Short mmCIF file of C-alpha atoms in Angstrom, two decimals:
data_model
loop_
_atom_site.label_atom_id
_atom_site.label_comp_id
_atom_site.label_asym_id
_atom_site.label_seq_id
_atom_site.Cartn_x
_atom_site.Cartn_y
_atom_site.Cartn_z
CA MET A 1 0.00 0.00 0.00
CA ALA A 2 1.37 3.43 -0.94
CA GLN A 3 2.51 5.78 1.82
CA ARG A 4 1.79 9.50 1.98
CA TYR A 5 3.82 12.14 3.76
CA ARG A 6 2.65 15.69 4.37
CA ASP A 7 4.58 18.45 6.10
CA HIS A 8 2.55 21.28 7.62
CA LEU A 9 5.50 22.95 9.34
CA PRO A 10 8.11 25.41 8.13
CA GLU A 11 11.67 24.14 7.89
CA ASP A 12 12.79 26.21 10.89
CA PHE A 13 9.78 25.31 13.06
CA SER A 14 11.71 23.34 15.68
CA GLU A 15 14.48 25.94 16.07
CA ARG A 16 12.03 28.82 16.29
CA SER A 17 9.77 27.02 18.76
CA LEU A 18 12.67 26.07 21.01
CA SER A 19 13.95 29.65 21.02
CA GLU A 20 10.51 31.02 21.88
CA ASP A 21 9.92 28.46 24.63
CA VAL A 22 13.34 28.95 26.24
CA ARG A 23 13.18 32.74 26.15
CA PHE A 24 9.65 32.81 27.55
CA GLY A 25 10.19 30.07 30.14
CA LEU A 26 13.53 31.25 31.52
CA THR A 27 12.40 34.86 31.85
CA SER A 28 9.18 33.86 33.65
CA SER A 29 8.72 33.56 37.39
CA PRO A 30 8.86 30.76 38.31
CA LYS A 31 11.05 29.53 35.48
CA THR A 32 9.77 26.72 33.24
CA LEU A 33 10.72 24.61 30.24
CA PRO A 34 8.10 22.54 28.38
CA PRO A 35 8.57 18.75 28.41
CA LYS A 36 8.49 18.38 24.62
CA TRP A 37 12.19 19.34 24.54
CA PHE A 38 13.20 16.26 26.54
CA TYR A 39 13.21 14.13 23.42
CA ASP A 40 16.45 14.56 21.55
CA LYS A 41 18.31 11.35 20.69
CA VAL A 42 19.72 10.92 24.20
CA GLY A 43 16.44 11.88 25.85
CA SER A 44 14.48 9.43 23.71
CA GLU A 45 16.88 6.63 24.61
CA LEU A 46 16.60 7.51 28.30
CA TYR A 47 12.81 7.50 28.06
CA GLU A 48 12.89 4.03 26.52
CA GLU A 49 14.96 2.95 29.52
CA ILE A 50 12.45 4.59 31.87
CA THR A 51 9.60 2.55 30.38
CA ARG A 52 11.38 -0.61 31.49
CA LEU A 53 11.95 0.51 35.10
CA PRO A 54 10.04 -1.31 37.86
CA GLU A 55 8.81 1.99 39.30
CA TYR A 56 7.43 3.38 36.04
CA TYR A 57 4.04 1.71 35.62
CA PRO A 58 2.21 3.99 33.06
CA PHE A 59 3.78 2.57 29.90
CA ALA A 60 3.23 -1.07 30.84
CA ALA A 61 -0.26 -0.44 32.23
CA GLU A 62 -1.46 1.31 29.09
CA ARG A 63 0.05 -1.37 26.87
CA GLU A 64 -1.70 -4.03 28.97
CA ILE A 65 -5.06 -2.36 28.31
CA LEU A 66 -4.49 -1.98 24.59
CA MET A 67 -3.30 -5.54 24.14
CA ALA A 68 -6.26 -6.95 26.06
CA ARG A 69 -9.01 -4.58 24.86
CA ALA A 70 -8.09 -3.45 21.34
CA THR A 71 -10.83 -5.45 19.65
CA GLU A 72 -13.40 -4.24 22.16
CA ILE A 73 -12.26 -0.63 21.69
CA VAL A 74 -12.41 -0.79 17.90
CA THR A 75 -15.84 -2.42 18.03
CA ALA A 76 -17.14 0.27 20.38
CA ALA A 77 -15.72 3.05 18.20
CA GLY A 78 -16.95 1.53 14.94
CA CYS A 79 -14.11 3.23 13.06
CA ARG A 80 -11.77 1.99 10.33
CA HIS A 81 -9.56 5.08 10.10
CA LEU A 82 -7.10 5.66 12.95
CA VAL A 83 -5.54 9.09 13.50
CA GLU A 84 -2.89 9.37 16.21
CA LEU A 85 -1.75 12.60 17.86
CA GLY A 86 1.88 12.59 18.96
CA SER A 87 2.40 9.20 17.35
CA GLY A 88 6.16 8.83 17.98
CA SER A 89 7.18 5.23 17.25
CA SER A 90 3.52 4.08 16.97
CA GLU A 91 4.53 1.00 18.97
CA LYS A 92 1.52 0.74 21.30
CA THR A 93 -0.84 1.60 18.46
CA ARG A 94 -0.08 -1.68 16.69
CA ALA A 95 -2.72 -3.48 18.78
CA LEU A 96 -5.37 -1.05 17.54
CA ILE A 97 -4.12 -1.27 13.95
CA GLU A 98 -4.34 -5.05 14.07
CA ALA A 99 -7.85 -4.89 15.52
CA VAL A 100 -8.96 -2.51 12.76
CA LEU A 101 -7.42 -4.71 10.07
CA ALA A 102 -9.18 -7.74 11.53
CA ALA A 103 -12.53 -5.89 11.56
CA THR A 104 -12.23 -4.56 8.00
CA ARG A 105 -14.63 -6.19 5.54
CA ASP A 106 -14.64 -6.40 1.75
CA GLY A 107 -14.99 -2.94 0.25
CA GLU A 108 -13.55 -1.22 3.35
CA GLN A 109 -10.06 0.24 3.71
CA ALA A 110 -8.24 0.34 7.03
CA ALA A 111 -6.11 3.46 7.38
CA TYR A 112 -3.71 5.02 9.87
CA ARG A 113 -2.61 8.65 9.96
CA ALA A 114 0.35 9.38 12.24
CA ILE A 115 0.76 13.01 13.39
CA ASP A 116 3.96 14.16 15.06
CA VAL A 117 6.36 17.13 15.01
CA SER A 118 9.34 14.86 14.35
CA GLY A 119 9.83 14.00 10.70
CA SER A 120 12.49 11.43 11.54
CA ALA A 121 10.17 9.62 13.99
CA LEU A 122 7.39 9.61 11.39
CA ARG A 123 9.61 8.18 8.68
CA ALA A 124 11.02 5.45 10.93
CA ALA A 125 7.56 4.45 12.14
CA ALA A 126 6.14 4.47 8.60
CA GLN A 127 8.90 2.16 7.38
CA ASP A 128 8.18 -0.30 10.18
CA LEU A 129 4.39 -0.16 9.80
CA SER A 130 4.42 -0.57 6.02
CA ARG A 131 6.53 -3.69 6.43
CA ARG A 132 4.27 -5.14 9.15
CA TYR A 133 0.92 -4.18 7.60
CA PRO A 134 1.20 -4.02 3.80
CA THR A 135 -2.59 -3.61 3.28
CA LEU A 136 -2.84 -0.61 5.64
CA ALA A 137 -3.32 2.82 4.00
CA LEU A 138 -0.64 4.83 5.76
CA GLU A 139 -0.22 8.59 6.00
CA SER A 140 2.38 10.54 7.98
CA VAL A 141 1.73 14.19 8.83
CA ARG A 142 4.36 16.44 10.35
CA ALA A 143 2.30 18.95 12.29
CA ASP A 144 2.06 20.72 15.63
CA PHE A 145 -1.33 19.58 16.89
CA GLU A 146 -1.01 21.79 19.98
CA HIS A 147 -1.44 24.88 17.79
CA GLY A 148 -2.79 23.49 14.51
CA LEU A 149 -5.19 20.74 15.49
CA ALA A 150 -7.85 21.61 12.91
CA ASP A 151 -5.32 21.40 10.05
CA ALA A 152 -3.81 18.17 11.37
CA LEU A 153 -7.26 16.57 11.62
CA ALA A 154 -8.68 17.96 8.37
CA VAL A 155 -10.84 15.28 6.77
CA GLU A 156 -9.32 13.71 3.68
CA ALA A 157 -11.31 12.26 0.80
CA GLY A 158 -12.66 8.83 1.65
CA GLU A 159 -12.29 9.18 5.40
CA GLY A 160 -15.98 9.55 6.15
CA ARG A 161 -16.99 5.89 5.90
CA GLY A 162 -17.03 4.38 9.36
CA GLY A 163 -15.65 7.52 10.92
CA ARG A 164 -12.23 8.17 12.41
CA LEU A 165 -10.83 7.15 15.77
CA VAL A 166 -8.51 9.91 16.96
CA ILE A 167 -5.98 8.51 19.44
CA PHE A 168 -4.04 10.37 22.15
CA LEU A 169 -2.05 7.91 24.26
CA GLY A 170 0.70 7.90 26.87
CA GLY A 171 -0.98 10.10 29.46
CA THR A 172 0.30 13.09 27.47
CA ILE A 173 -2.87 15.03 28.18
CA GLY A 174 -1.59 15.20 31.75
CA ASN A 175 1.23 17.49 30.58
CA GLN A 176 -1.38 20.18 29.93
CA THR A 177 -2.70 22.60 32.53
CA PRO A 178 -6.49 22.68 33.05
CA GLU A 179 -6.67 25.79 30.85
CA GLN A 180 -4.67 24.09 28.10
CA ARG A 181 -6.91 21.01 28.33
CA ARG A 182 -10.01 23.15 27.92
CA SER A 183 -8.54 24.76 24.82
CA PHE A 184 -7.41 21.40 23.46
CA LEU A 185 -10.80 19.75 23.97
CA ALA A 186 -12.61 22.72 22.42
CA ALA A 187 -10.35 22.56 19.36
CA LEU A 188 -10.78 18.78 19.18
CA ARG A 189 -14.58 19.07 19.38
CA GLY A 190 -14.54 21.54 16.52
CA ALA A 191 -12.27 19.36 14.37
CA LEU A 192 -14.24 16.12 14.69
CA ALA A 193 -17.12 15.11 12.42
CA PRO A 194 -20.22 13.02 13.19
CA GLY A 195 -19.17 9.37 13.41
CA ASP A 196 -15.71 10.21 14.74
CA ALA A 197 -14.51 9.14 18.19
CA PHE A 198 -11.63 10.02 20.50
CA LEU A 199 -9.52 7.53 22.46
CA LEU A 200 -7.55 8.85 25.42
CA GLY A 201 -4.87 7.29 27.59
CA ALA A 202 -4.80 8.98 31.01
CA ASP A 203 -3.08 8.14 34.26
CA LEU A 204 -5.18 7.81 37.41
CA VAL A 205 -4.83 9.32 40.88
CA LYS A 206 -3.19 6.98 43.36
CA SER A 207 -0.94 7.05 46.40
CA PRO A 208 2.08 9.39 46.27
CA ASP A 209 4.05 6.36 47.45
CA VAL A 210 3.47 4.94 43.95
CA LEU A 211 3.43 8.17 41.96
CA VAL A 212 6.61 9.85 43.17
CA PRO A 213 8.97 6.86 42.60
CA ALA A 214 7.61 6.59 39.04
CA TYR A 215 9.18 10.02 38.41
CA ASP A 216 12.19 9.65 40.71
CA ASP A 217 13.47 6.11 40.29
CA ALA A 218 16.15 4.57 42.44
CA ALA A 219 18.51 4.06 39.50
CA GLY A 220 18.49 7.76 38.63
CA VAL A 221 17.37 7.29 35.03
CA THR A 222 14.57 9.85 35.31
CA ALA A 223 17.01 12.30 36.89
CA ALA A 224 19.33 11.89 33.90
CA PHE A 225 16.36 12.30 31.55
CA ASN A 226 15.33 15.54 33.27
CA LEU A 227 18.84 16.97 33.38
CA ASN A 228 19.37 16.15 29.70
CA VAL A 229 17.03 18.99 28.72
CA LEU A 230 19.85 21.35 29.76
CA GLU A 231 22.12 19.67 27.22
CA VAL A 232 19.43 20.17 24.57
CA VAL A 233 19.49 23.92 25.24
CA ASN A 234 23.29 23.86 25.28
CA SER A 235 23.65 22.07 21.96
CA ARG A 236 20.91 23.87 20.08
CA LEU A 237 21.06 27.40 21.51
CA GLY A 238 24.70 27.70 22.55
CA ALA A 239 23.98 27.78 26.29
CA ASP A 240 26.53 26.92 28.96
CA PHE A 241 24.38 25.02 31.47
CA ASP A 242 26.45 22.73 33.70
CA ALA A 243 24.24 19.80 34.75
CA THR A 244 26.20 19.45 38.00
CA ASP A 245 24.77 22.83 39.07
CA PHE A 246 21.27 21.31 39.22
CA ARG A 247 19.49 18.35 40.76
CA HIS A 248 16.33 16.50 39.78
CA VAL A 249 13.24 16.96 41.95
CA ALA A 250 9.85 15.23 41.68
CA VAL A 251 6.95 16.30 43.94
CA TRP A 252 3.26 15.42 44.24
CA ASP A 253 1.00 18.50 44.21
CA ALA A 254 -2.18 17.21 45.86
CA ASP A 255 -4.10 20.44 45.28
CA ASN A 256 -3.65 20.19 41.50
CA ALA A 257 -3.50 16.37 41.43
CA TRP A 258 -0.30 16.31 39.43
CA ILE A 259 3.35 15.36 39.67
CA GLU A 260 5.83 18.15 38.99
CA MET A 261 9.32 17.47 37.73
CA ARG A 262 11.74 20.27 38.48
CA LEU A 263 15.41 21.12 38.26
CA GLU A 264 16.77 22.80 41.37
CA ALA A 265 19.91 24.94 41.38
CA VAL A 266 22.32 23.62 44.01
CA ARG A 267 24.26 26.91 44.05
CA ASP A 268 23.96 30.41 42.61
CA VAL A 269 24.33 30.07 38.84
CA ARG A 270 24.47 32.43 35.87
CA VAL A 271 23.80 30.80 32.49
CA ARG A 272 24.67 32.39 29.17
CA ILE A 273 22.44 31.44 26.22
CA SER A 274 24.39 32.89 23.33
CA GLY A 275 21.85 31.91 20.68
CA LEU A 276 19.30 34.18 22.39
CA ASP A 277 21.80 36.79 23.63
CA LEU A 278 20.36 36.08 27.08
CA ASP A 279 21.83 35.71 30.58
CA VAL A 280 19.75 33.85 33.15
CA ASP A 281 20.41 33.83 36.90
CA PHE A 282 19.39 31.01 39.23
CA ALA A 283 19.58 31.46 42.99
CA ALA A 284 20.67 28.50 45.09
CA GLY A 285 17.56 26.44 45.81
CA GLU A 286 15.57 27.98 42.94
CA GLN A 287 13.50 25.43 41.05
CA MET A 288 12.59 25.39 37.37
CA ARG A 289 9.55 23.31 36.37
CA THR A 290 10.16 21.01 33.42
CA GLU A 291 6.97 18.92 33.45
CA ILE A 292 3.60 18.49 35.03
CA SER A 293 1.90 15.11 34.81
CA ALA A 294 -1.73 15.40 35.91
CA LYS A 295 -3.53 12.37 37.29
CA PHE A 296 -7.26 11.90 36.89
CA THR A 297 -10.33 10.26 38.30
CA ARG A 298 -13.05 8.92 36.04
CA GLU A 299 -15.38 11.60 37.36
CA ARG A 300 -12.93 14.41 36.65
CA LEU A 301 -12.36 13.27 33.08
CA ALA A 302 -16.10 12.93 32.50
CA ALA A 303 -16.73 16.45 33.79
CA GLU A 304 -14.07 17.98 31.53
CA PHE A 305 -15.19 16.06 28.44
CA GLU A 306 -18.90 16.66 29.01
CA ALA A 307 -18.22 20.39 29.41
CA ALA A 308 -16.50 20.28 26.00
CA GLY A 309 -19.42 18.53 24.29
CA PHE A 310 -18.39 14.87 24.49
CA ALA A 311 -20.20 11.78 25.76
CA ALA A 312 -18.54 8.81 27.47
CA SER A 313 -18.60 5.69 25.27
CA GLY A 314 -16.11 3.35 26.90
CA TRP A 315 -13.81 2.96 29.92
CA TRP A 316 -11.01 0.44 30.45
CA THR A 317 -8.25 0.10 33.04
CA ASP A 318 -5.39 -2.30 33.62
CA GLU A 319 -5.97 -5.11 36.10
CA ALA A 320 -4.45 -3.09 38.95
CA GLY A 321 -6.55 0.00 38.16
CA ARG A 322 -3.55 2.28 37.70
CA PHE A 323 -4.18 3.68 34.22
CA SER A 324 -7.20 4.35 32.00
CA VAL A 325 -8.06 4.22 28.33
CA SER A 326 -11.38 5.93 27.59
CA LEU A 327 -13.55 6.44 24.52
CA TRP A 328 -15.46 9.65 23.83
CA THR A 329 -17.93 10.57 21.11
CA LEU A 330 -19.69 13.78 20.14
CA SER A 331 -22.74 14.50 22.28
#
């Protein structure tokens, strides 16, 4: 089956976005960096290592659900076209692809559209998927769904039959603040058509004794992953961060029901970012937030989705009840 590749982003998108995020985040109070910049080559390799750690349950729990429930999910959605936001390697999505292929009848065409900001990730995933599933209609779209969701989800010719199942896995929605989630869900509601559905992977609230170690493992892999974002800024914007000037911190914020990952200055530090002609001072003990990871209850998710015009159409958890995969349709 032929592959399609579309690029919705300018050639300098990544460089411009990083510059804007670093300038805004490091001149704010408190200082922040968005988690999307974790994933250079080293960061991606460290994340793969994190997914295999005994403390880090979300990856395995979500995969358990998808492996066990993919057929049930696809049946409930009634869709033959899969569209994944932030697709990355598309590894966990294979269970859904296989369920769609198995459900496809004569005259129907199973399709998968992968949407990601990384062209290299899209190309690698497409090569693997086309080899595994030669009858799958495959499209790769390089796009920033955070700011261009309507364009990324624009209906293509032939997509109407059976509707589309838009997929957002990995608990990534937890990286958004409540205000960002409201904006995202409003944009999603406006971009979907009758017959479409939305599948969400979201982590669930549980004891801090389980949550905190998942983001601060004993082997220090998550600490290395967090600190690596400083090397990303160094290599791409000519900064002179010294990782030994900072330490990894993970805390549970019960009021907001989220984990925060932070980098804390262990001494007074001045950082020069030559690519931005910017000097940034950190006081000893000052913390810079690099990620939030919100945790949800079923009731909280339902309230947010219903307020955005969605109806609950399916709910699945892993056997231990740690993680959720939920299906939502237009109300």
